[in-house]
Short mmCIF file of C-alpha atoms in Angstrom, two decimals:
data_model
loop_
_atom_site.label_atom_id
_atom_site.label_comp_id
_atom_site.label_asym_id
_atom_site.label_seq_id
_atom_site.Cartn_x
_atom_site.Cartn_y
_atom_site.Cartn_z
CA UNK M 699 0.10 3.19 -16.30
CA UNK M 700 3.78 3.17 -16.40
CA UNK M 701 7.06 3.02 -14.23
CA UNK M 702 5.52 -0.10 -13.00
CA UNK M 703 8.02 -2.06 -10.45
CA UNK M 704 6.39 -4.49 -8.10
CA UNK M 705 3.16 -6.32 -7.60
CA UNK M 706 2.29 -6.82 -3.94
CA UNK M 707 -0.88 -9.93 -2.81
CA UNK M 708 -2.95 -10.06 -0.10
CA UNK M 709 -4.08 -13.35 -0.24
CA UNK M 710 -6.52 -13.84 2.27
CA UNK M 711 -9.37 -16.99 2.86
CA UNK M 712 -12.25 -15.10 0.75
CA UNK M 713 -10.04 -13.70 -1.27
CA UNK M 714 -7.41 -12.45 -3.71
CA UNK M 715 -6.58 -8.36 -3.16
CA UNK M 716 -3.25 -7.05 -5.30
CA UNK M 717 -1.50 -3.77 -5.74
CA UNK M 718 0.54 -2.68 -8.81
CA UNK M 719 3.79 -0.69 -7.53
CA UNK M 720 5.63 1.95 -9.19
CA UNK M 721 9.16 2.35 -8.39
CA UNK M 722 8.36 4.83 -5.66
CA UNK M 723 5.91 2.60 -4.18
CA UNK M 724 2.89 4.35 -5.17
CA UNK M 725 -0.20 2.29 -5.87
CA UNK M 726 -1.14 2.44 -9.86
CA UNK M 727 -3.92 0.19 -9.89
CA UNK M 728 -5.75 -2.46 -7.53
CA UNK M 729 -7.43 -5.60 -7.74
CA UNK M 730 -9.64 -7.85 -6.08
CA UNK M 731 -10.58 -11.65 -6.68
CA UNK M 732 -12.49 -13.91 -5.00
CA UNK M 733 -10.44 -16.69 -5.41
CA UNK M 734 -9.09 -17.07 -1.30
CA UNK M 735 -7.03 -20.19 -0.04
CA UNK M 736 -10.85 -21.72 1.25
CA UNK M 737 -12.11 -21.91 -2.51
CA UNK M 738 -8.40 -23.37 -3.95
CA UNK M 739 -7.44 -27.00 -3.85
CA UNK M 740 -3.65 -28.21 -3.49
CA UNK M 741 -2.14 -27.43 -6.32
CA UNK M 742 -4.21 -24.69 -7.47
CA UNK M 743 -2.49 -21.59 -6.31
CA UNK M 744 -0.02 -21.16 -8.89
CA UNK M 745 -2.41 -21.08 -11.82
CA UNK M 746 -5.18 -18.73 -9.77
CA UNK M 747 -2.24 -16.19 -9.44
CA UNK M 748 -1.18 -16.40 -12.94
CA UNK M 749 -4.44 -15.94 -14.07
CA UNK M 750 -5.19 -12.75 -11.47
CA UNK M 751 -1.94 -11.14 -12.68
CA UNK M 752 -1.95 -11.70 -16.12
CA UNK M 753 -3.34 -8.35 -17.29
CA UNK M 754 -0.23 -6.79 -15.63
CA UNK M 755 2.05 -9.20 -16.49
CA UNK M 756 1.02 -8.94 -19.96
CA UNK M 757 1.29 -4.97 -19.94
CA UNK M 758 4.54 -4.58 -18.00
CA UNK M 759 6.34 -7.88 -17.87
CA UNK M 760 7.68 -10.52 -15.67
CA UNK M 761 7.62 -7.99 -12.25
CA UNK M 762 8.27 -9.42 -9.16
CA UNK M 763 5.70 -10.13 -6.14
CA UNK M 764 5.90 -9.88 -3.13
CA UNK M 765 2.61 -11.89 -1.28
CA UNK M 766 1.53 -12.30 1.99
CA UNK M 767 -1.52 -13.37 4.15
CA UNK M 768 -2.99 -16.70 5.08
CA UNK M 769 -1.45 -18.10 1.50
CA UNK M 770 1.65 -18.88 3.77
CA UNK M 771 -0.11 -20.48 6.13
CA UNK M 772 -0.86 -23.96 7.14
CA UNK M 773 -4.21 -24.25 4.90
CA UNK M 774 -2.31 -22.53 2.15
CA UNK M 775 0.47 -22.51 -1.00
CA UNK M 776 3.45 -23.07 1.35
CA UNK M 777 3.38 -22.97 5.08
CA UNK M 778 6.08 -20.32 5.81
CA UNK M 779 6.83 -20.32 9.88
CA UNK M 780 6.05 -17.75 11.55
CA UNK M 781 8.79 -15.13 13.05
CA UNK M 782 9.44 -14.48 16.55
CA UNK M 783 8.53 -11.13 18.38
CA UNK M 784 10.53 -8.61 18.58
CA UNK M 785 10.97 -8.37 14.47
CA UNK M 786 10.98 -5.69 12.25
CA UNK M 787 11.37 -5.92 8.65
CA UNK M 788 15.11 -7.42 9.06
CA UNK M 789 13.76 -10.32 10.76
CA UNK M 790 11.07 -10.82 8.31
CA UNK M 791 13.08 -10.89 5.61
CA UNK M 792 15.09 -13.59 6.70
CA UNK M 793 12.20 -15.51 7.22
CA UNK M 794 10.73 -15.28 3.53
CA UNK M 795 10.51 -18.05 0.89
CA UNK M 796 11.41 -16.79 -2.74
CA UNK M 797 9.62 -18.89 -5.26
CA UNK M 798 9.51 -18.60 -9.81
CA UNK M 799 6.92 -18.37 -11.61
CA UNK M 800 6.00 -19.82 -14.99
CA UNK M 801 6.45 -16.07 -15.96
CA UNK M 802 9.93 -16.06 -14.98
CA UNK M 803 8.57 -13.65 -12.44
CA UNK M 804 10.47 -14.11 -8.93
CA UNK M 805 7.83 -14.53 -6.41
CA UNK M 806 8.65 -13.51 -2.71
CA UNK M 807 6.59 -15.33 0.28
CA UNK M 808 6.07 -13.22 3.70
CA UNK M 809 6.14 -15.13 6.95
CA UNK M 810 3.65 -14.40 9.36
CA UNK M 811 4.51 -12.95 13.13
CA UNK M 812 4.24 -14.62 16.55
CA UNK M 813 4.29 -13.31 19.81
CA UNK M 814 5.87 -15.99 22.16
CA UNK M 815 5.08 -14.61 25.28
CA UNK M 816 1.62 -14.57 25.27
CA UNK M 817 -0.37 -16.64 27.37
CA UNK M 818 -1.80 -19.59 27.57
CA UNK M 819 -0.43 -20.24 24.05
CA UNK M 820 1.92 -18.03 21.28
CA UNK M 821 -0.72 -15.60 19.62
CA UNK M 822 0.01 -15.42 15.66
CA UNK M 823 -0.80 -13.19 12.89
CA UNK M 824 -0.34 -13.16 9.05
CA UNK M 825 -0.27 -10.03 7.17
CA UNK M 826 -0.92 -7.76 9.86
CA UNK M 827 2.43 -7.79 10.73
CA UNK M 828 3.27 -6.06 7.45
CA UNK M 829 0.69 -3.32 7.83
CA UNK M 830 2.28 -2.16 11.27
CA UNK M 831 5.97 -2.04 9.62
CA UNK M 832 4.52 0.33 6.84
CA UNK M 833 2.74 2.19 9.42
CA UNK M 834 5.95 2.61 10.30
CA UNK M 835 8.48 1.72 13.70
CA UNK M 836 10.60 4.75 14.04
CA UNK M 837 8.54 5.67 17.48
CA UNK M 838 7.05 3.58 20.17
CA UNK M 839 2.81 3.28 19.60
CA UNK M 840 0.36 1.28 20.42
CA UNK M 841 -1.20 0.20 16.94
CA UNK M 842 -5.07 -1.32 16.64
CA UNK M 843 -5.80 -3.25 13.18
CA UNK M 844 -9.52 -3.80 13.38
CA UNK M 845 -10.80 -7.03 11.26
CA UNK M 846 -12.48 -10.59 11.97
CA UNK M 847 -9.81 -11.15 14.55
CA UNK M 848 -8.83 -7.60 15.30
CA UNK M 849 -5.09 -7.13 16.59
CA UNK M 850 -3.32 -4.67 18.72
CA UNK M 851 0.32 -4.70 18.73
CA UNK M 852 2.89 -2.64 20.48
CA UNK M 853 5.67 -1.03 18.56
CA UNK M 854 9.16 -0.40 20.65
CA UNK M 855 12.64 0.35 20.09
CA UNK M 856 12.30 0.14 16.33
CA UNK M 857 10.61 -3.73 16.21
CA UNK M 858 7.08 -5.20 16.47
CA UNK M 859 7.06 -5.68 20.46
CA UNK M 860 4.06 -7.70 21.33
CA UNK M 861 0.28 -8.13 20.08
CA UNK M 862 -2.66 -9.70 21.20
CA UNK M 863 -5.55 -11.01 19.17
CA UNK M 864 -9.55 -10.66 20.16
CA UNK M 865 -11.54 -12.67 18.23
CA UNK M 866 -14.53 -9.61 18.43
CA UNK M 867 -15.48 -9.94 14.61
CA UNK M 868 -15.96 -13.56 14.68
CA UNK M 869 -17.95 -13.89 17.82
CA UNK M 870 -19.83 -11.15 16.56
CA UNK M 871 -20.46 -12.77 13.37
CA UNK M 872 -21.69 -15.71 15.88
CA UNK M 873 -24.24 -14.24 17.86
CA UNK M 874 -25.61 -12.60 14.95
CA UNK M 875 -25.76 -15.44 12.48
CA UNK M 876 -25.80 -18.48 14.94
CA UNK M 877 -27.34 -17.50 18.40
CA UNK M 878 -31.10 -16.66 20.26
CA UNK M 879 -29.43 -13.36 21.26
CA UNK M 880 -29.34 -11.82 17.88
CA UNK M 881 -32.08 -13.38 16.58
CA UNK M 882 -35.19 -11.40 15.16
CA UNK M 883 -32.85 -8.49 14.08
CA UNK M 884 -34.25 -6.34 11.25
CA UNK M 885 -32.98 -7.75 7.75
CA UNK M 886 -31.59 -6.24 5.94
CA UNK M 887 -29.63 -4.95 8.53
CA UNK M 888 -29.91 -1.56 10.08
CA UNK M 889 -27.29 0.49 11.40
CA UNK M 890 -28.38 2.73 14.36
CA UNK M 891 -25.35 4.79 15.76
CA UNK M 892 -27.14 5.55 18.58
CA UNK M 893 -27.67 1.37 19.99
CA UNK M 894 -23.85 1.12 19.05
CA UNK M 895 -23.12 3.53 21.33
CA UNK M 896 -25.82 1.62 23.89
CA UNK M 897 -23.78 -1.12 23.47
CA UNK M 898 -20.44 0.33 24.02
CA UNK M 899 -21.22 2.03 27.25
CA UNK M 900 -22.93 -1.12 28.74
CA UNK M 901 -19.62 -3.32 27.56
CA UNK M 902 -17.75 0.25 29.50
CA UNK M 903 -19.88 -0.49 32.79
CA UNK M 904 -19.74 -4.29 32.77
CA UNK M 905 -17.42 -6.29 32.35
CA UNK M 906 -18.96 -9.43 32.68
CA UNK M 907 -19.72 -10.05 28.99
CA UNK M 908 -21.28 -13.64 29.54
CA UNK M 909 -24.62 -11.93 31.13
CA UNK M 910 -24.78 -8.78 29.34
CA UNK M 911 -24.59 -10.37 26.14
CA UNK M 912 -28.06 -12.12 27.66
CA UNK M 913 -29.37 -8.35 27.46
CA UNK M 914 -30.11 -8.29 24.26
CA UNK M 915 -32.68 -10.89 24.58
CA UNK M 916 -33.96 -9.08 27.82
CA UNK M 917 -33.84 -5.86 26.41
CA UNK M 918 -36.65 -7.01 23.27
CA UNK M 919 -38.57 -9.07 25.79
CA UNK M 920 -38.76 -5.92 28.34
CA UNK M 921 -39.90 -4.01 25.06
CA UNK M 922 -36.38 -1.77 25.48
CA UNK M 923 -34.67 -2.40 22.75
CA UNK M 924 -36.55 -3.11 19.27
CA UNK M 925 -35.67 -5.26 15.99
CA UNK M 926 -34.23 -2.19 14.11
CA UNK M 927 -31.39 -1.20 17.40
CA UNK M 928 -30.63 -5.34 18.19
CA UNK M 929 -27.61 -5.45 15.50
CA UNK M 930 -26.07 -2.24 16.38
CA UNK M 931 -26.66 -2.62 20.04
CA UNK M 932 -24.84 -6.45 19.61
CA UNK M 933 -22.38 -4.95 17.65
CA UNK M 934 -21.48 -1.81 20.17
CA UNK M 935 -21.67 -4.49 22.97
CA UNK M 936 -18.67 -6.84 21.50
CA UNK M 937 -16.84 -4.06 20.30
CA UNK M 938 -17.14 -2.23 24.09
CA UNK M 939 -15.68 -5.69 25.18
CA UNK M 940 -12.45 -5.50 23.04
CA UNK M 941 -11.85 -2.13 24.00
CA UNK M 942 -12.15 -3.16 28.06
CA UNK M 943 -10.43 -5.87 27.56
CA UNK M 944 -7.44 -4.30 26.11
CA UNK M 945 -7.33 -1.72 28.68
CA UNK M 946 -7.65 -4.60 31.87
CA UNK M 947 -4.56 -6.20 29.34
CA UNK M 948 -2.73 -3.10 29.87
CA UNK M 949 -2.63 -1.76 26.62
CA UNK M 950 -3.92 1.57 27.89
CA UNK M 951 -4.90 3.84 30.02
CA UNK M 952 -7.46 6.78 29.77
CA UNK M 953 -5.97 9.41 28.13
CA UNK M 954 -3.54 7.71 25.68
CA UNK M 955 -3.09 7.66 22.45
CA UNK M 956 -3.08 4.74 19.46
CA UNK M 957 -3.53 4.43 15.90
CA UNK M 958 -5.70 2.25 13.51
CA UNK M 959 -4.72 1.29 10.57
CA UNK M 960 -6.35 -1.06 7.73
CA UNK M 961 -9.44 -0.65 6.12
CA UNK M 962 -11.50 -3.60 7.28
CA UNK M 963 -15.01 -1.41 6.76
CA UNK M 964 -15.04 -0.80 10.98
CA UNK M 965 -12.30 1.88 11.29
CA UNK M 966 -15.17 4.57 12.00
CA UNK M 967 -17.33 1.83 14.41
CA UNK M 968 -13.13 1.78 16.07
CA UNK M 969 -13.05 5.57 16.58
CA UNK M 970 -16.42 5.94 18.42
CA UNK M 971 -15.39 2.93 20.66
CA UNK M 972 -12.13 4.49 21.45
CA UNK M 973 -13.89 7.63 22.13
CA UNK M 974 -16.24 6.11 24.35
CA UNK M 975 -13.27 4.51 26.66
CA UNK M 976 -11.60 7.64 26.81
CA UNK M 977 -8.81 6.69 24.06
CA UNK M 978 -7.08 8.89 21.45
CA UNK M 979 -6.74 8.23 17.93
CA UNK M 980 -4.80 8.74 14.71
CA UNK M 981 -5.54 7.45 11.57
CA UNK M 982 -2.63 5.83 9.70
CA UNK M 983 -2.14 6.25 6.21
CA UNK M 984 -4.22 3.40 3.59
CA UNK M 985 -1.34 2.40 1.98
CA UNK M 986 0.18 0.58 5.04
CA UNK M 987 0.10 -2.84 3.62
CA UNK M 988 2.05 -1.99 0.60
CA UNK M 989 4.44 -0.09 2.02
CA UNK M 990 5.47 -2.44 4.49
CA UNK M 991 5.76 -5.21 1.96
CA UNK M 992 7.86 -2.87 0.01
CA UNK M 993 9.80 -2.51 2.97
CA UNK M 994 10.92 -6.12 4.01
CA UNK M 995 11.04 -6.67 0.17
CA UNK M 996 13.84 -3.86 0.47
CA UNK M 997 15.45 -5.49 3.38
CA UNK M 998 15.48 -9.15 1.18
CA UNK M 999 18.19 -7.16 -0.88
CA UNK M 1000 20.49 -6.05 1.36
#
């Protein structure tokens, strides 16, 4: 490895994930720890990162870092506040904290974003903000980021608009883990494309999620649905919900067009649910993180 210029952190709550830089922002080498904030007491954080980063520090000196995520947060390192919609990577550099490190390293802290406008309370997000500016804000798009608490944010005029959070990967994680609807799926689990897409067009034809949810129960009682389809058909049901809500929220119509970006292992579950509501997609690139954290790092400078 060599030309190395920049080290960029995702420091989520399960874990660590970092990117070694080269000067023209391509990614040399990756890592993953699973040190999160959850596992690190006050006064931890410092030594965890060291630690992570010592190979490369040791190999190509005191580089600077750029990190972002829930280590900013409330529950982590420093509590950074968040920045106000519209921002683009001007506003988020003047909201960053720069830092030292033991290493002489100069370490630079992302804020999150928040979107004042939303109702009943200001929706936030940390991290995702930066994958949207490296997807990059020179047109106006509608931009999904699937995940535990999936995002969809509108890009205009150059800045991050608006977003909106649904909580689809946690509730899912709910009913599967901590609910009679869900329970007596096969373990270990089975993935059956064909209840997904079950699920989505049920969540397409109702929108009252409260009962249908109660179908999966019905469905194995009624000897419809069977142990191996129950995750899947959960899974496609949740999903269908996030996709009808956003449309009811207006951010589409049959017949447009967004993009997903991130890797959060249900970009392909994303696509057939798009499909399914009539929804166009593009795939943006998997270096979006990095490149946006390159790019507010840029704008820290000028």
């Amino acid at each position: 490895m060599g030309n190395a210029a920049s080290i960029v952190v995702d420091w989520g709550t399960t874990s660590l994930r970092a990117a070694l830089v080269g000067n023209d922002g391509e990614e040399l080498d990756s890592l993953e720890t699973p040190q999160g904030i959850s596992s690190l007491g006050k006064g931890d954080h410092e030594a965890a990162l060291m630690t992570a980063l010592d190979p490369w520090f040791s190999a190509h000196g005191a580089l600077p870092v750029v990190a972002l995520g829930m280590i900013t947060s409330r529950n982590g390192w420093v509590e950074i506040p968040y920045v106000p919609c519209p921002a683009g990577p001007a506003e988020l550099a003047r909201g960053t904290v720069r830092m030292v490190l033991p290493n002489g390293s100069e370490l630079v802290l992302l804020p999150g974003l928040t979107d004042p406008a939303r109702q009943p309370f200001p929706d936030v997000m940390r991290g995702e903000e930066t994958q949207v500016v490296g997807y990059g804000l020179d047109r106006d798009a509608t931009v999904i980021i699937p995940g535990t608490h999936s995002k969809w944010a509108k890009v205009k005029a150059g800045r991050i608009d608006g977003f909106q959070t649904f909580v689809t990967g946690e509730i899912f994680a709910l009913l599967l883990n901590h609910s009679f609807i869900a329970r007596g799926a096969t373990q270990p689990p089975i993935n059956d494309p064909q209840a997904y897409r079950w699920g989505l067009e049920e969540a397409k034809n109702c929108g009252a999620m409260l009962s249908l949810l109660f179908s999966a129960r019905t469905g194995g009682l009624a000897g419809k649905l069977s142990a191996d389809q129950l995750r899947s058909y959960v899974h496609g049901m949740v999903i269908g919900q996030e996709f009808r809500q956003a449309r009811e929220s207006g951010w589409y119509s049959s017949g447009d067009e967004a993009t997903i970006v991130g890797n959060d292992g249900l970009n392909d579950l994303y696509v057939i649910a798009a499909g399914v509501f009539g929804l166009g997609i593009v795939m943006g690139a998997d270096d979006v993180l990095t490149r946006g954290a390159m790019d507010v790092l840029r704008h820290t400078l000028s």
